[in-house]
Amino acid sequence: MKLHVVSRYAFLLIISIVFIFPLYWMFTGSFKSQVSIWATPPEWFPNQLKIVNYEHIFSTTPAPLWVFNSVFTSLVTVVFVVIFSAMAGYAYAKKKFPGDKVLFIVVIATMMMPTQVTLVPLYIICRELGLIDSYLGVILPAIAFPFGVFIVRQFAKSIPDEIIESARIDGSGEIRMFATIVLPLLLPALGALSIFAFMHTWNDYLWQLIILQSKEKLTLPLGISTITYSENNVNYGYAMAGASLAAVPMIIFFLLLQRSFIKGITLGSVKG
């Protein structure tokens, strides 16, 4: 094997270890006591696998309900983000209407707007609609996902116009053509979009902290934070166990859609 190939694999191996190590330290730390976490020299491998941190979380908190709240709100948001982004992205890529370019620029411009700017108006709107401390209060603001419109538009531009024209000549209506021809062609982009939308909703800690109030409606990241911090210190064992629990659904979701994610990102970047 040539030297440059060996050096390339060695470099990738080192980079992989650097990125994987925090995840490894979090999972192994969730099975350690507070003393073991701060031991000097560090315990790279746990001497004993203790599940006291997990036992504390599940015995003192409604953790299964928090997991359900996070999974439910994230999945429902993903469904609506995929549907609306597919329709909007396809329209911006293949339809011509007055002001289409200006409207698309406005949509893209919202991606540069800091989240903190929208918090107060969003909270007032949700309060007027009676959505405080509800699932809808978490889901509805997250459905507006301009990055989804962007990624679908870039991918939809690669769909040959001849396919759409042929379907139109055969008498297919717009809705039927979109559902039976365009939507299947967009699946790789929608797979990648699903992962982005799921991660965005799952990790939207600040908005969920504002909109959710009762203990039973908390999402898993919010719920874990309530037991991690006390008045004078932070229990890193609980924090690592909670973070490990929160990471599992995201890892599973990514593994289920990783083929679509890689294909969608690759084709979108090349043909966009």
Coordinates of C-alpha atoms in Angstrom, one line a residue:
M1 CA 0.0 0.0 0.0
K2 CA 1.3 3.4 -0.9
L3 CA 2.5 5.8 1.7
H4 CA 0.0 8.6 0.9
V5 CA -2.8 6.0 1.2
V6 CA -1.6 4.9 4.6
S7 CA -1.2 8.5 5.8
R8 CA -4.7 9.3 4.6
Y9 CA -6.2 6.4 6.6
A10 CA -4.1 7.2 9.6
F11 CA -5.3 10.8 9.5
L12 CA -9.0 9.7 9.2
L13 CA -8.5 7.3 12.1
I14 CA -7.1 10.0 14.3
I15 CA -9.9 12.4 13.4
S16 CA -12.5 9.7 14.0
I17 CA -11.1 9.0 17.5
V18 CA -11.2 12.8 18.3
F19 CA -14.9 13.0 17.3
I20 CA -15.9 9.7 18.9
F21 CA -14.1 10.2 22.2
P22 CA -16.6 12.7 23.8
L23 CA -19.4 10.2 23.0
Y24 CA -17.4 7.4 24.6
W25 CA -16.6 9.5 27.7
M26 CA -20.2 10.3 28.1
F27 CA -21.5 6.7 27.9
T28 CA -18.8 5.3 30.1
G29 CA -19.2 8.3 32.6
S30 CA -22.9 7.4 32.9
F31 CA -21.8 4.2 34.6
K32 CA -19.4 5.9 37.0
S33 CA -19.8 7.4 40.4
Q34 CA -19.0 11.1 41.0
V35 CA -15.6 10.2 42.5
S36 CA -14.7 8.0 39.5
I37 CA -15.6 10.7 37.0
W38 CA -13.2 13.1 38.7
A39 CA -10.5 10.5 39.5
T40 CA -6.8 11.4 38.9
P41 CA -5.4 9.9 36.8
P42 CA -8.6 9.5 34.7
E43 CA -10.3 6.1 34.6
W44 CA -10.4 5.6 30.9
F45 CA -12.3 2.3 31.4
P46 CA -14.8 2.0 34.3
N47 CA -13.6 -0.4 36.9
Q48 CA -17.2 -1.3 37.7
L49 CA -20.3 -0.7 35.7
K50 CA -22.7 1.0 38.1
I51 CA -26.2 1.8 37.0
V52 CA -27.0 4.0 40.0
N53 CA -27.3 7.1 37.8
Y54 CA -29.9 5.4 35.6
E55 CA -31.7 4.0 38.6
H56 CA -32.0 7.5 40.2
I57 CA -33.4 9.0 37.0
F58 CA -36.0 6.3 36.4
S59 CA -37.0 6.0 40.1
T60 CA -37.3 9.7 40.9
T61 CA -38.6 11.2 37.7
P62 CA -41.2 10.4 34.9
A63 CA -38.3 9.8 32.5
P64 CA -40.4 7.4 30.2
L65 CA -43.0 10.2 29.8
W66 CA -40.2 12.7 29.0
V67 CA -38.8 10.3 26.4
F68 CA -42.3 10.0 24.9
N69 CA -42.8 13.8 24.8
S70 CA -39.5 14.3 23.0
V71 CA -40.1 11.5 20.5
F72 CA -43.7 12.5 19.8
T73 CA -43.0 16.2 19.3
S74 CA -39.9 15.5 17.2
L75 CA -41.6 12.9 14.9
V76 CA -44.7 15.0 14.3
T77 CA -42.6 18.0 13.5
V78 CA -40.5 16.0 11.1
V79 CA -43.7 14.8 9.2
F80 CA -45.0 18.4 8.8
V81 CA -41.5 19.8 7.9
V82 CA -41.1 17.1 5.2
I83 CA -44.5 17.7 3.7
F84 CA -44.4 21.5 3.7
S85 CA -40.7 21.7 2.6
A86 CA -41.3 19.3 -0.2
M87 CA -44.2 21.3 -1.6
A88 CA -42.5 24.7 -1.2
G89 CA -39.1 23.5 -2.4
Y90 CA -40.6 21.9 -5.5
A91 CA -42.6 25.1 -6.3
Y92 CA -39.5 27.3 -6.0
A93 CA -37.5 24.9 -8.2
K94 CA -40.0 24.2 -11.0
K95 CA -42.8 26.8 -10.9
K96 CA -42.6 30.3 -12.2
F97 CA -44.9 32.9 -10.5
P98 CA -44.6 36.7 -9.9
G99 CA -42.0 37.4 -7.2
D100 CA -40.8 33.8 -6.8
K101 CA -37.1 34.8 -6.6
V102 CA -37.9 37.6 -4.1
L103 CA -39.9 35.3 -1.9
F104 CA -37.2 32.7 -2.0
I105 CA -34.6 35.3 -0.9
V106 CA -36.9 36.3 2.0
V107 CA -37.2 32.6 3.0
I108 CA -33.4 32.2 2.9
A109 CA -32.9 35.5 4.8
T110 CA -34.9 34.1 7.8
M111 CA -32.2 31.5 8.2
M112 CA -29.8 34.3 9.2
M113 CA -32.1 35.6 11.8
P114 CA -31.0 34.8 15.4
T115 CA -33.4 32.6 17.3
Q116 CA -33.4 35.0 20.2
V117 CA -35.1 37.7 18.0
T118 CA -38.2 35.6 17.5
L119 CA -38.7 34.3 21.0
V120 CA -40.8 37.2 22.4
P121 CA -43.1 37.5 19.3
L122 CA -43.5 33.7 19.2
Y123 CA -44.3 33.5 22.9
I124 CA -47.0 36.3 22.6
I125 CA -48.6 34.5 19.6
C126 CA -48.6 31.2 21.5
R127 CA -50.1 32.8 24.6
E128 CA -52.9 34.4 22.5
L129 CA -53.6 31.1 20.9
G130 CA -53.6 29.2 24.2
L131 CA -50.6 27.1 23.3
I132 CA -48.5 27.6 26.4
D133 CA -47.4 24.3 28.0
S134 CA -48.8 22.2 25.1
Y135 CA -47.4 19.9 22.4
L136 CA -48.7 22.3 19.7
G137 CA -46.7 25.1 21.3
V138 CA -43.5 23.0 20.7
I139 CA -44.5 21.7 17.3
L140 CA -46.0 24.7 15.4
P141 CA -43.0 27.1 15.6
A142 CA -40.6 24.3 14.6
I143 CA -42.6 23.5 11.4
A144 CA -41.3 26.7 9.8
F145 CA -38.0 25.3 8.7
P146 CA -36.5 27.4 5.9
F147 CA -33.4 25.2 5.6
G148 CA -35.8 22.4 4.5
V149 CA -37.2 24.6 1.7
F150 CA -33.6 25.4 0.6
I151 CA -32.3 21.8 0.6
V152 CA -35.4 20.4 -1.3
R153 CA -35.3 23.2 -3.9
Q154 CA -31.6 22.5 -4.6
F155 CA -32.4 18.8 -5.0
A156 CA -35.6 19.4 -7.0
K157 CA -33.7 21.5 -9.6
S158 CA -31.9 18.2 -10.6
I159 CA -35.2 16.6 -11.6
P160 CA -35.4 16.7 -15.5
D161 CA -38.2 18.9 -16.8
E162 CA -38.9 16.2 -19.4
I163 CA -40.3 13.9 -16.7
I164 CA -42.7 16.5 -15.5
E165 CA -43.7 17.5 -19.0
S166 CA -44.4 13.9 -19.9
A167 CA -46.6 13.4 -16.9
R168 CA -48.5 16.6 -17.7
I169 CA -49.0 15.5 -21.4
D170 CA -50.3 12.1 -20.2
G171 CA -53.0 14.0 -18.3
S172 CA -51.7 13.8 -14.8
G173 CA -52.9 16.6 -12.5
E174 CA -50.6 18.7 -10.4
I175 CA -51.4 17.0 -7.1
R176 CA -51.2 13.5 -8.6
M177 CA -48.0 14.3 -10.4
F178 CA -46.5 15.7 -7.2
A179 CA -47.5 12.7 -5.1
T180 CA -46.7 9.9 -7.6
I181 CA -43.7 11.2 -9.6
V182 CA -42.0 14.2 -7.8
L183 CA -42.2 13.0 -4.2
P184 CA -40.5 9.6 -4.9
L185 CA -37.7 11.4 -6.7
L186 CA -37.2 13.7 -3.7
L187 CA -36.9 10.8 -1.2
P188 CA -33.1 11.1 -0.7
A189 CA -33.3 14.8 0.0
L190 CA -36.3 14.2 2.3
G191 CA -34.3 11.6 4.2
A192 CA -31.5 14.0 4.9
L193 CA -34.1 16.7 5.8
S194 CA -35.8 14.4 8.2
I195 CA -32.5 14.0 10.2
F196 CA -31.9 17.7 10.3
A197 CA -35.5 18.5 11.4
F198 CA -35.4 15.7 14.0
M199 CA -32.2 17.0 15.5
H200 CA -33.3 20.6 15.4
T201 CA -36.5 19.9 17.3
W202 CA -34.9 17.5 19.8
N203 CA -32.2 20.0 20.7
D204 CA -34.4 23.1 20.7
Y205 CA -33.8 23.5 24.4
L206 CA -34.3 27.3 24.7
W207 CA -37.8 27.4 23.1
Q208 CA -39.0 24.3 25.0
L209 CA -37.7 25.8 28.2
I210 CA -39.9 28.9 27.6
I211 CA -43.1 27.2 26.3
L212 CA -43.3 24.2 28.6
Q213 CA -44.1 24.6 32.3
S214 CA -45.6 21.5 33.9
K215 CA -43.3 18.6 34.8
E216 CA -45.4 16.1 32.9
K217 CA -45.0 18.0 29.6
L218 CA -41.3 18.4 29.7
T219 CA -39.1 16.9 27.0
L220 CA -36.2 14.7 28.0
P221 CA -33.4 17.3 27.7
L222 CA -35.5 19.7 29.9
G223 CA -36.4 17.0 32.4
I224 CA -32.8 15.8 32.8
S225 CA -31.6 19.4 33.4
T226 CA -34.0 19.7 36.3
I227 CA -32.4 16.9 38.2
T228 CA -28.8 17.5 37.1
Y229 CA -28.4 20.9 38.8
S230 CA -28.8 21.7 42.5
E231 CA -28.2 24.9 44.3
N232 CA -24.5 24.4 44.8
N233 CA -23.2 21.8 42.3
V234 CA -23.8 19.8 39.2
N235 CA -24.2 16.0 39.3
Y236 CA -22.2 14.9 36.3
G237 CA -23.3 11.3 36.7
Y238 CA -26.9 12.2 36.3
A239 CA -26.0 14.6 33.4
M240 CA -24.1 11.9 31.5
A241 CA -26.7 9.3 32.1
G242 CA -29.5 11.7 30.9
A243 CA -27.4 12.8 27.9
S244 CA -26.8 9.1 27.0
L245 CA -30.6 8.5 27.1
A246 CA -31.2 11.5 25.0
A247 CA -28.6 10.5 22.4
V248 CA -30.0 7.0 21.8
P249 CA -33.1 8.1 19.8
M250 CA -31.1 10.5 17.6
I251 CA -28.5 7.8 16.9
I252 CA -31.3 5.3 16.0
F253 CA -33.0 7.8 13.8
F254 CA -29.8 8.6 12.0
L255 CA -28.9 5.0 11.4
L256 CA -32.4 4.3 9.9
L257 CA -32.0 7.2 7.4
Q258 CA -28.2 7.3 6.9
R259 CA -28.3 6.1 3.3
S260 CA -30.8 8.8 2.3
F261 CA -28.8 11.3 4.3
I262 CA -25.5 10.6 2.5
K263 CA -27.2 10.4 -1.0
G264 CA -29.3 13.5 -0.4
I265 CA -26.4 15.7 0.8
T266 CA -24.1 14.4 -2.0
L267 CA -26.5 14.9 -4.9
G268 CA -27.8 18.2 -3.6
S269 CA -24.3 19.6 -3.3
V270 CA -23.2 18.4 -6.8
K271 CA -26.3 19.3 -8.8
G272 CA -27.5 22.3 -6.8

